[in-house]
Short mmCIF file of C-alpha atoms and ligand atoms in Angstrom, two decimals:
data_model
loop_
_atom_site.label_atom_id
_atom_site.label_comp_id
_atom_site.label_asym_id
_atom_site.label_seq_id
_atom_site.Cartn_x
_atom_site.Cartn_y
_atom_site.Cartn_z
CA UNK A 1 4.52 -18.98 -17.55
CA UNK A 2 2.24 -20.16 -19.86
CA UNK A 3 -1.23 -20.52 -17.91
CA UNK A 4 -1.09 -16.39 -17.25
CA UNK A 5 -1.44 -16.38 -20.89
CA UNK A 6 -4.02 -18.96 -21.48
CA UNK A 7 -7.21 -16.37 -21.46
CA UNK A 8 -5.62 -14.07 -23.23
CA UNK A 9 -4.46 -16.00 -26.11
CA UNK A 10 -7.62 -17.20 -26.50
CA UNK A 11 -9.73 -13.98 -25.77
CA UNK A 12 -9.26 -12.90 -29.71
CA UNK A 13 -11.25 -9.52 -29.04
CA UNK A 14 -10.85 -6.70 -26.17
CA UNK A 15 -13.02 -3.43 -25.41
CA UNK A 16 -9.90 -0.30 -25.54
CA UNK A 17 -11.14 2.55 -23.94
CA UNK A 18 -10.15 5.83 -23.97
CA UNK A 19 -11.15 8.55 -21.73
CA UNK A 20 -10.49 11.55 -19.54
CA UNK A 21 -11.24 15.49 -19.51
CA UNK A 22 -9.90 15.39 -22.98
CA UNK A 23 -13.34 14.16 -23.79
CA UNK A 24 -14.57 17.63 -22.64
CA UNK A 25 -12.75 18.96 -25.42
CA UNK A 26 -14.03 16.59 -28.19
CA UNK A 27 -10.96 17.65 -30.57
CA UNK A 28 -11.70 21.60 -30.79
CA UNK A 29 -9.82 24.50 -28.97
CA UNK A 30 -10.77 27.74 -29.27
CA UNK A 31 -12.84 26.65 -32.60
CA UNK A 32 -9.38 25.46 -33.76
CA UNK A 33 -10.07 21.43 -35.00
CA UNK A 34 -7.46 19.69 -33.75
CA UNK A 35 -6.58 17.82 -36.92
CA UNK A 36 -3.23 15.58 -36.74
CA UNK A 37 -3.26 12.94 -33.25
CA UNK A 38 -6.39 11.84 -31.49
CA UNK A 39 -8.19 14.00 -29.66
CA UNK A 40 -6.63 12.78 -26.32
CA UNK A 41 -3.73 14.86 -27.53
CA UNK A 42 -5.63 18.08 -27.68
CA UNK A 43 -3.16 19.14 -24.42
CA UNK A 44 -0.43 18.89 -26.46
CA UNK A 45 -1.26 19.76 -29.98
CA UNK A 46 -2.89 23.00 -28.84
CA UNK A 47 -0.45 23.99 -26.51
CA UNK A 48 -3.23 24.43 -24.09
CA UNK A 49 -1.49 25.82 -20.51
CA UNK A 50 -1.84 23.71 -17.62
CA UNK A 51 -3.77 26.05 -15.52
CA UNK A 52 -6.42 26.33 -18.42
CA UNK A 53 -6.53 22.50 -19.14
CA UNK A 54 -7.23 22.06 -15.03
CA UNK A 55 -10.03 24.34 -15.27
CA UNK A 56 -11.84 22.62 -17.14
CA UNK A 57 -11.10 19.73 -15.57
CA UNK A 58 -12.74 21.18 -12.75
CA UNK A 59 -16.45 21.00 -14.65
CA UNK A 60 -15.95 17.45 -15.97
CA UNK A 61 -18.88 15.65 -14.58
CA UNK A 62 -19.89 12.10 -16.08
CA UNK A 63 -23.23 12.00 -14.80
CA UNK A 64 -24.67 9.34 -17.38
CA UNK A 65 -21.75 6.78 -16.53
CA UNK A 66 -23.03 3.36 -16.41
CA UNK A 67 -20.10 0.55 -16.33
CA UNK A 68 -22.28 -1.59 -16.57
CA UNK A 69 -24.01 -0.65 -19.14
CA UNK A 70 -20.16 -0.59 -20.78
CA UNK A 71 -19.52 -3.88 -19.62
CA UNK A 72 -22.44 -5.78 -21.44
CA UNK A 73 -21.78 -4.21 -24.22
CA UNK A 74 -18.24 -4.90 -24.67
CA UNK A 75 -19.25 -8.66 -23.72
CA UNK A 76 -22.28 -8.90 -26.08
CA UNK A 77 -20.12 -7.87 -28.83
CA UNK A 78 -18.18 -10.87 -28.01
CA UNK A 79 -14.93 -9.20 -26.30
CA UNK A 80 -13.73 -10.82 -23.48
CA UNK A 81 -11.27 -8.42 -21.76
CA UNK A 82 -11.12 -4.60 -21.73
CA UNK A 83 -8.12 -2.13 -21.21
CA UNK A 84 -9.35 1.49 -19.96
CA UNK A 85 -6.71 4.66 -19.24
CA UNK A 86 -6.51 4.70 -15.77
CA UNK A 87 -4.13 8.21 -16.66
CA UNK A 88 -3.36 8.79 -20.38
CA UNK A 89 -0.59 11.66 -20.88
CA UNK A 90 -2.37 14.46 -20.16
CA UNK A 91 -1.83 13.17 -16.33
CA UNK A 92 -5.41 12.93 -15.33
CA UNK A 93 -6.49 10.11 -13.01
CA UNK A 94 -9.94 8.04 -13.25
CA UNK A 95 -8.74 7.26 -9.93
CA UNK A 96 -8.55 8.36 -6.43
CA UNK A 97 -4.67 9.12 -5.92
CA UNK A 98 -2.73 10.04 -2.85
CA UNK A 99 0.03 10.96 -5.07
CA UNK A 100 -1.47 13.67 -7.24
CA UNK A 101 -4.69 15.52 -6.67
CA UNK A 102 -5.11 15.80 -10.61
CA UNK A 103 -7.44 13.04 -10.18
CA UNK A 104 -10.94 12.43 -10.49
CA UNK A 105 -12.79 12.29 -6.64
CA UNK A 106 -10.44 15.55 -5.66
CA UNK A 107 -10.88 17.69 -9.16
CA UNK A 108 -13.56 17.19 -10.29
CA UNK A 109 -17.30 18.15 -9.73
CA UNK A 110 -18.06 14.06 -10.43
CA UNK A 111 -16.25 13.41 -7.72
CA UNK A 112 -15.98 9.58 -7.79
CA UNK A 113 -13.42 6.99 -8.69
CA UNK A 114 -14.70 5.57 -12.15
CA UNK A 115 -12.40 2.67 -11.84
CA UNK A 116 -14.20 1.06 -8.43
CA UNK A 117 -17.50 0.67 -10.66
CA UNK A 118 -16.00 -0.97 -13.73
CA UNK A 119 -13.89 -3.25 -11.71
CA UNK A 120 -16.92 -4.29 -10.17
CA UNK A 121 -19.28 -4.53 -12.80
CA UNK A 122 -16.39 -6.86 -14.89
CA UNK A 123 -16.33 -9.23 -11.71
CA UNK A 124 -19.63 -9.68 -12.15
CA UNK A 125 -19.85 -10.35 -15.84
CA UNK A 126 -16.40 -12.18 -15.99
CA UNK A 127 -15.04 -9.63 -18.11
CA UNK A 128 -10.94 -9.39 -17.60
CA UNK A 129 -10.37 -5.83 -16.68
CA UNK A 130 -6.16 -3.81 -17.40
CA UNK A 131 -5.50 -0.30 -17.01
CA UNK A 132 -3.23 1.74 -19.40
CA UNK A 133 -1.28 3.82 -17.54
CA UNK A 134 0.96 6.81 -19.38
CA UNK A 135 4.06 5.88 -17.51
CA UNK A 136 6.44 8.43 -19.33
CA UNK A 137 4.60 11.06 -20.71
CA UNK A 138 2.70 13.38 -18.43
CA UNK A 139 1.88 17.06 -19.21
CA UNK A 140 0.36 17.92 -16.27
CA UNK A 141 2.31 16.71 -13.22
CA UNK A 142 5.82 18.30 -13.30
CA UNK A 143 8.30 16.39 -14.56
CA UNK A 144 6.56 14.52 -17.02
CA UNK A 145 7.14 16.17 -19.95
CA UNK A 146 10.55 15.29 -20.66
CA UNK A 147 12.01 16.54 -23.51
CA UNK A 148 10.22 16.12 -26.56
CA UNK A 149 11.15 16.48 -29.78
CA UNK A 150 9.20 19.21 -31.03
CA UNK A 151 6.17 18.80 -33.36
CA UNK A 152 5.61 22.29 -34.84
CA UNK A 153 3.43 21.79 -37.90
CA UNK A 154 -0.04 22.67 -37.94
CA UNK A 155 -0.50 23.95 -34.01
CA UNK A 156 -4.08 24.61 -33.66
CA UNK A 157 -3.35 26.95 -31.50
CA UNK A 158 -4.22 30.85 -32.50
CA UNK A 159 -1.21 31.88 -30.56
CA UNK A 160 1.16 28.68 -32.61
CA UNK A 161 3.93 31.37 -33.62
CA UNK A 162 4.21 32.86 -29.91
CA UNK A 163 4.09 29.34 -28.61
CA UNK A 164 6.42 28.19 -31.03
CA UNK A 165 9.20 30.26 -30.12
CA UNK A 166 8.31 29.36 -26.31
CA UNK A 167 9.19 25.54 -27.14
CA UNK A 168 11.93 25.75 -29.57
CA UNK A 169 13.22 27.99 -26.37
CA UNK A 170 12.36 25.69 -23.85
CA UNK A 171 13.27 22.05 -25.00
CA UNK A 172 9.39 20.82 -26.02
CA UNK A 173 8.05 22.27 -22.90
CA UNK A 174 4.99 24.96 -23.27
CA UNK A 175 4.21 25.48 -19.90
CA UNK A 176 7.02 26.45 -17.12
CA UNK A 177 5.60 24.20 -14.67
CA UNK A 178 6.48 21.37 -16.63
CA UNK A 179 9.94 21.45 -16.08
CA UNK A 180 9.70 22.95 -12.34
CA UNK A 181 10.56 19.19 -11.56
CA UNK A 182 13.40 16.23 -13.01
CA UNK A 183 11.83 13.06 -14.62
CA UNK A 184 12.82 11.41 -11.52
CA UNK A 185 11.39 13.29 -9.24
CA UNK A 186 7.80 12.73 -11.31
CA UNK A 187 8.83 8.94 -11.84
CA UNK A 188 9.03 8.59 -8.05
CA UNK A 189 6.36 11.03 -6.43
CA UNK A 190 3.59 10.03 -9.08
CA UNK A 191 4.31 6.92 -11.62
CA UNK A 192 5.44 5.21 -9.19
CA UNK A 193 2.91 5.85 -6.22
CA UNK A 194 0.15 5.85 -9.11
CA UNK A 195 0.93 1.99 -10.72
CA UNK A 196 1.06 0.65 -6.93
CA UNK A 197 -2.30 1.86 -6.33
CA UNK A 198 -4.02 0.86 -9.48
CA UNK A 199 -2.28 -2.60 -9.04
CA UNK A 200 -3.57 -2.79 -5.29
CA UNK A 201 -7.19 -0.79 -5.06
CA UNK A 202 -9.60 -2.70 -7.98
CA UNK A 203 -8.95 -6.45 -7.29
CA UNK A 204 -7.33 -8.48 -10.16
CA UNK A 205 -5.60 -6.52 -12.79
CA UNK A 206 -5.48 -8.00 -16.04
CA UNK A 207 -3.26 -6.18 -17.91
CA UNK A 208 -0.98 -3.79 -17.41
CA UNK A 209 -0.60 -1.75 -20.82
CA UNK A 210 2.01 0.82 -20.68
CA UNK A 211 2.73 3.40 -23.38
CA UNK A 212 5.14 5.50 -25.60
CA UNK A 213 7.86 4.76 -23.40
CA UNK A 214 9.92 8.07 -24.60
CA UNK A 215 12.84 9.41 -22.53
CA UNK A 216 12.43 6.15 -20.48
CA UNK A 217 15.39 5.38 -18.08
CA UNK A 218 16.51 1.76 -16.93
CA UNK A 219 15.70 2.93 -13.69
CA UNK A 220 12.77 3.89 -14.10
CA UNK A 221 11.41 1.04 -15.81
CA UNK A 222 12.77 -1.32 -13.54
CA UNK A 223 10.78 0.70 -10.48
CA UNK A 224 7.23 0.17 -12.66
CA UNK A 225 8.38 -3.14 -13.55
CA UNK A 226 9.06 -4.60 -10.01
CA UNK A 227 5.96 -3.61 -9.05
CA UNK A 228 3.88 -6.06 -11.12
CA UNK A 229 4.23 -8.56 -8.36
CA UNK A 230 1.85 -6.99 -6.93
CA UNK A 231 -0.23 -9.00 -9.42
CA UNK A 232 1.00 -11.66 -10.16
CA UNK A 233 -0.88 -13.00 -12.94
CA UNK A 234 -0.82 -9.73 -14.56
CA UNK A 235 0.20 -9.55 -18.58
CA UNK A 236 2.03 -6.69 -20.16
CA UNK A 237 3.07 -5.02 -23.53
CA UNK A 238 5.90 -4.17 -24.92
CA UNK A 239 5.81 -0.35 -24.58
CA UNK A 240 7.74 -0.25 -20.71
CA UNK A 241 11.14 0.75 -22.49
CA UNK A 242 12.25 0.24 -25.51
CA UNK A 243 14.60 -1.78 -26.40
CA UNK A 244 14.28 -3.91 -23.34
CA UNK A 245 11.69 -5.06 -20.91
CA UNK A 246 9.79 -6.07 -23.73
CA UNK A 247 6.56 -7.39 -22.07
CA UNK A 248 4.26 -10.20 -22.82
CA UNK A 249 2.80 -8.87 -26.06
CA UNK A 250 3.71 -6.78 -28.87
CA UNK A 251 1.37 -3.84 -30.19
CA UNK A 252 0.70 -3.33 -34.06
CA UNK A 253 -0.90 0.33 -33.73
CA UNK A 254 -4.20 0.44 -36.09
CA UNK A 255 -2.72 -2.35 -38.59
CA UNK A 256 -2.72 -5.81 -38.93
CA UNK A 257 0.21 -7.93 -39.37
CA UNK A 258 0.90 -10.04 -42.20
CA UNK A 259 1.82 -13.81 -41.75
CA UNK A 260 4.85 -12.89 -43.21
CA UNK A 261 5.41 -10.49 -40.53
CA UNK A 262 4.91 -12.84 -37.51
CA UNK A 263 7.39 -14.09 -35.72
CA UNK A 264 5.72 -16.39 -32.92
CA UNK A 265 5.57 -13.42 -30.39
CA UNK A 266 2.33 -12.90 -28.97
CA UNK A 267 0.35 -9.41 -30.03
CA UNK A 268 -2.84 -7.56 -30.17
CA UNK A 269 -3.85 -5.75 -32.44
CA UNK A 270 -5.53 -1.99 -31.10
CA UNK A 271 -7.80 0.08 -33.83
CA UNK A 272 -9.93 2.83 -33.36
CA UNK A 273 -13.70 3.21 -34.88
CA UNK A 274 -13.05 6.36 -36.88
CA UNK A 275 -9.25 8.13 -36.40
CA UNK A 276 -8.88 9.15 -32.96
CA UNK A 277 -8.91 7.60 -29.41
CA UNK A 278 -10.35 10.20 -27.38
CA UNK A 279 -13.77 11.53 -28.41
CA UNK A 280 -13.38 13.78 -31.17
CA UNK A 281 -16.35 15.38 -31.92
CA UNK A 282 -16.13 16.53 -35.54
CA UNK A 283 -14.46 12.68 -36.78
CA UNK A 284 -17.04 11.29 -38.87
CA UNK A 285 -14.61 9.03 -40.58
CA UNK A 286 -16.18 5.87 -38.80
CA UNK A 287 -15.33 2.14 -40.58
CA UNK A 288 -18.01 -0.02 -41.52
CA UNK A 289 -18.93 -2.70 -39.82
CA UNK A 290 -18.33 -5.16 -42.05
CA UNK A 291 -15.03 -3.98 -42.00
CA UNK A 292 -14.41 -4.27 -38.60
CA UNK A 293 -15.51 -7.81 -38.56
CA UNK A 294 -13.25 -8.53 -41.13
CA UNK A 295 -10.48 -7.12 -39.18
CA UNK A 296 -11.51 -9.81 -36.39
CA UNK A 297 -11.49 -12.49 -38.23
CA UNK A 298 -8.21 -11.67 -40.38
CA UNK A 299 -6.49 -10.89 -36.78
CA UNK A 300 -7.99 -14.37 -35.02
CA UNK A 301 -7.28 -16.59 -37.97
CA UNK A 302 -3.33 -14.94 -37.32
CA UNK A 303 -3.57 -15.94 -33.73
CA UNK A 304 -3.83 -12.31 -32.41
CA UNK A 305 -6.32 -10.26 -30.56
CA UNK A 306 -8.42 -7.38 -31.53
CA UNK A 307 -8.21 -4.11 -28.72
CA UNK A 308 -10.88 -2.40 -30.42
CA UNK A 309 -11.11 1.36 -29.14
CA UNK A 310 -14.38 3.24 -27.78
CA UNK A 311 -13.76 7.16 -26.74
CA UNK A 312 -16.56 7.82 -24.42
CA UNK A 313 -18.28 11.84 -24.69
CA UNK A 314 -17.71 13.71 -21.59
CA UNK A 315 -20.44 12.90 -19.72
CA UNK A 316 -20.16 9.56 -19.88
CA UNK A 317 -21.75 8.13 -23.16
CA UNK A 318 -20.42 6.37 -25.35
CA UNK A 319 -20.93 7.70 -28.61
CA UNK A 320 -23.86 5.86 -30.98
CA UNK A 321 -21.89 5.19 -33.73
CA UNK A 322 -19.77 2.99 -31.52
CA UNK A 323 -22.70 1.21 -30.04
CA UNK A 324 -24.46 0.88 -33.29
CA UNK A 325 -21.05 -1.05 -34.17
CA UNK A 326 -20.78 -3.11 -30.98
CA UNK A 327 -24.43 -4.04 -31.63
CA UNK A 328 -23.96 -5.22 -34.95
CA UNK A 329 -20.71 -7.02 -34.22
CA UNK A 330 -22.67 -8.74 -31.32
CA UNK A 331 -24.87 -9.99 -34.00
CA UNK A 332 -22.77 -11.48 -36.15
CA UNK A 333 -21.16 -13.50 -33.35
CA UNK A 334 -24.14 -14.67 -31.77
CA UNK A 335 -24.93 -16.48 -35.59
CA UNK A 336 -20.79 -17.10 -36.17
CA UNK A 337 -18.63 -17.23 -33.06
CA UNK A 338 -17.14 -20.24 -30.92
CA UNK A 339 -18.69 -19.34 -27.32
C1 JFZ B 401 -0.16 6.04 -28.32
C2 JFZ B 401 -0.78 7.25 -27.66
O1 JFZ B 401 0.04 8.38 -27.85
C3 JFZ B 401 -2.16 7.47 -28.22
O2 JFZ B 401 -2.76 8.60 -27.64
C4 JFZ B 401 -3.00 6.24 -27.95
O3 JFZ B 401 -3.16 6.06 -26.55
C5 JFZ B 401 -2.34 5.03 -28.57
C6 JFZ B 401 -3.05 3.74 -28.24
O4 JFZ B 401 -0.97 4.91 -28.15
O5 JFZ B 401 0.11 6.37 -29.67
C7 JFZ B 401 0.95 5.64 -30.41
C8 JFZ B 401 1.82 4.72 -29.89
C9 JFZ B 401 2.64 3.96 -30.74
C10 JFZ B 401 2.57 4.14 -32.09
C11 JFZ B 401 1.70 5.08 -32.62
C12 JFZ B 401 0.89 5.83 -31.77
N1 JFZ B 401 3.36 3.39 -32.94
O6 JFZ B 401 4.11 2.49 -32.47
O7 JFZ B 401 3.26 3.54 -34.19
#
């Protein structure tokens, strides 16, 4: 219905944030730069095995987190909603999860939910608070790594000829645990378990925003989907499945439509600061300010939203460039927005 919409259509700017224990990796393996996909893909690009990805999972420990701190920024900047991975698809949890222990309070030395603290700080600064949740891709719980086509240039992996042959052998998988379960079995023991308790644990959910919906079955979308009444205000995207179960909004990735190009559908635009998601320590590559603000005001005079992205360091700072940004964009509004 309409009136679940209402905020968001008129929100125009969003906080995206994206973090986990890829963070700890900041882009680099094994001094190998981790050059094509943001550095939340370092799992992936580099091949890493689980069992050496988990421990150093073990060691992440955020201990200069402040969500509040988060929070005011994202507001003073003007945003009024922000999206944070709850899991992105390396399968780690900023939340406490009864249905894998590759989560945050039982891995790592931190120890605590980082969810419970943002939720609470939003409530209290009427910021809208959704969780992106990596519904098909997961490379650490089995079963989530379905098969994959396989993305062979460039591996910065030292080992990328050895690990090569391992995939081509093994359907996209680089790790045997991968595969020691079906798709099912991991849609049902943790995507499943995993959405109901994000959608039940952290008070209103604003958004649910799912992503890269590859070997997605109807089944298994339908399971996710029915449990949005669990909120039943919530808004979605369109990355469930594709073709159907579109969602509420569409997602132009880093680019902004052209009025030729829209077609009445809702959408939201989501950018990052320099090229990657995930903190990447070594991307310098950072747009200018003015730029970004242009990119707001090109997107709002379209009638879309701006999910601007923030990839918080390891131990829980946001990196200044970002801020600096934020800041500056804060600025501006306080002289040229509406509210
Ligand atoms: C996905 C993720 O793989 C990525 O790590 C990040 O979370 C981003 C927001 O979403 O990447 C995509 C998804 C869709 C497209 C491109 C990258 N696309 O439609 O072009």
């Amino acid at each position: 219905n309409q009136d679940r919409l209402q905020w968001w259509k008129e929100a125009r700017f969003g906080l995206f944030i994206h973090w986990g224990v890829y963070a700890q990796w900041g882009g680099v393996y094994h001094g190998h730069q981790q050059a094509r996909y943001g550095a939340e893909w370092i799992m992936n690009r580099s091949k890493i095995p689980v069992q050496e990805y988990q421990d150093t999972a073990r060691s992440f420990n955020p201990i200069n987190y402040n969500p509040e701190s988060w929070v005011l920024l994202a507001k003073n900047a003007g945003m009024k909603y922000i999206i944070i991975t709850a899991k992105h698809h390396d399968g780690f949890a900023l939340f406490k999860s009864q249905a894998s222990n590759f989560n945050v309070v039982d891995f790592t030395a931190y120890g605590k939910d980082l969810l419970k603290p943002l939720a609470e700080a939003c409530r209290k600064h009427g910021i809208k608070l959704g969780f992106y949740y990596s519904q098909a891709q997961d490379w650490n719980n089995p079963g989530g790594t379905a098969a994959r086509k396989l993305m062979r240039e460039g591996w910065p992996n030292p080992d990328s000829v050895k690990v090569d042959a391992y995939t081509a052998a093994h359907n996209g998988h680089w790790d045997p645990i991968q595969y020691s379960k079906s798709f099912e079995q991991y849609i049902d023991s943790v995507a499943v378990p995993q959405v109901r308790e994000i959608l039940s644990n952290y008070g209103d959910v604003a958004v649910l925003w799912w992503d890269t919906p590859v070997g997605m079955t109807d089944e298994a979308a339908q399971k996710l989907h029915d449990l949005l009444k669990l909120q039943p205000n919530i808004i979605t995207n369109d990355r469930l499945k594709r073709p159907n179960f579109l969602g509420d909004s569409k997602t132009p990735e880093q680019s902004i439509p052209t009025r030729e190009e829209l077609d009445g559908s809702n959408w939201e635009t989501c950018m990052t600061m320099n090229g990657s998601w995930g903190y990447k320590s070594w991307d310098h590559n950072w747009k200018s300010t003015e730029t970004l603000i242009h990119n707001l005001i090109d997107i709002a005079s379209k009638g879309g939203n701006y999910l601007l992205n923030i990839g918080p360091k390891p131990d829980g700072t946001i990196p200044e460039e970002s801020i600096e940004r934020l800041k500056q964009i804060g600025e501006w509004m306080a002289v040229n927005g509406e509210a």
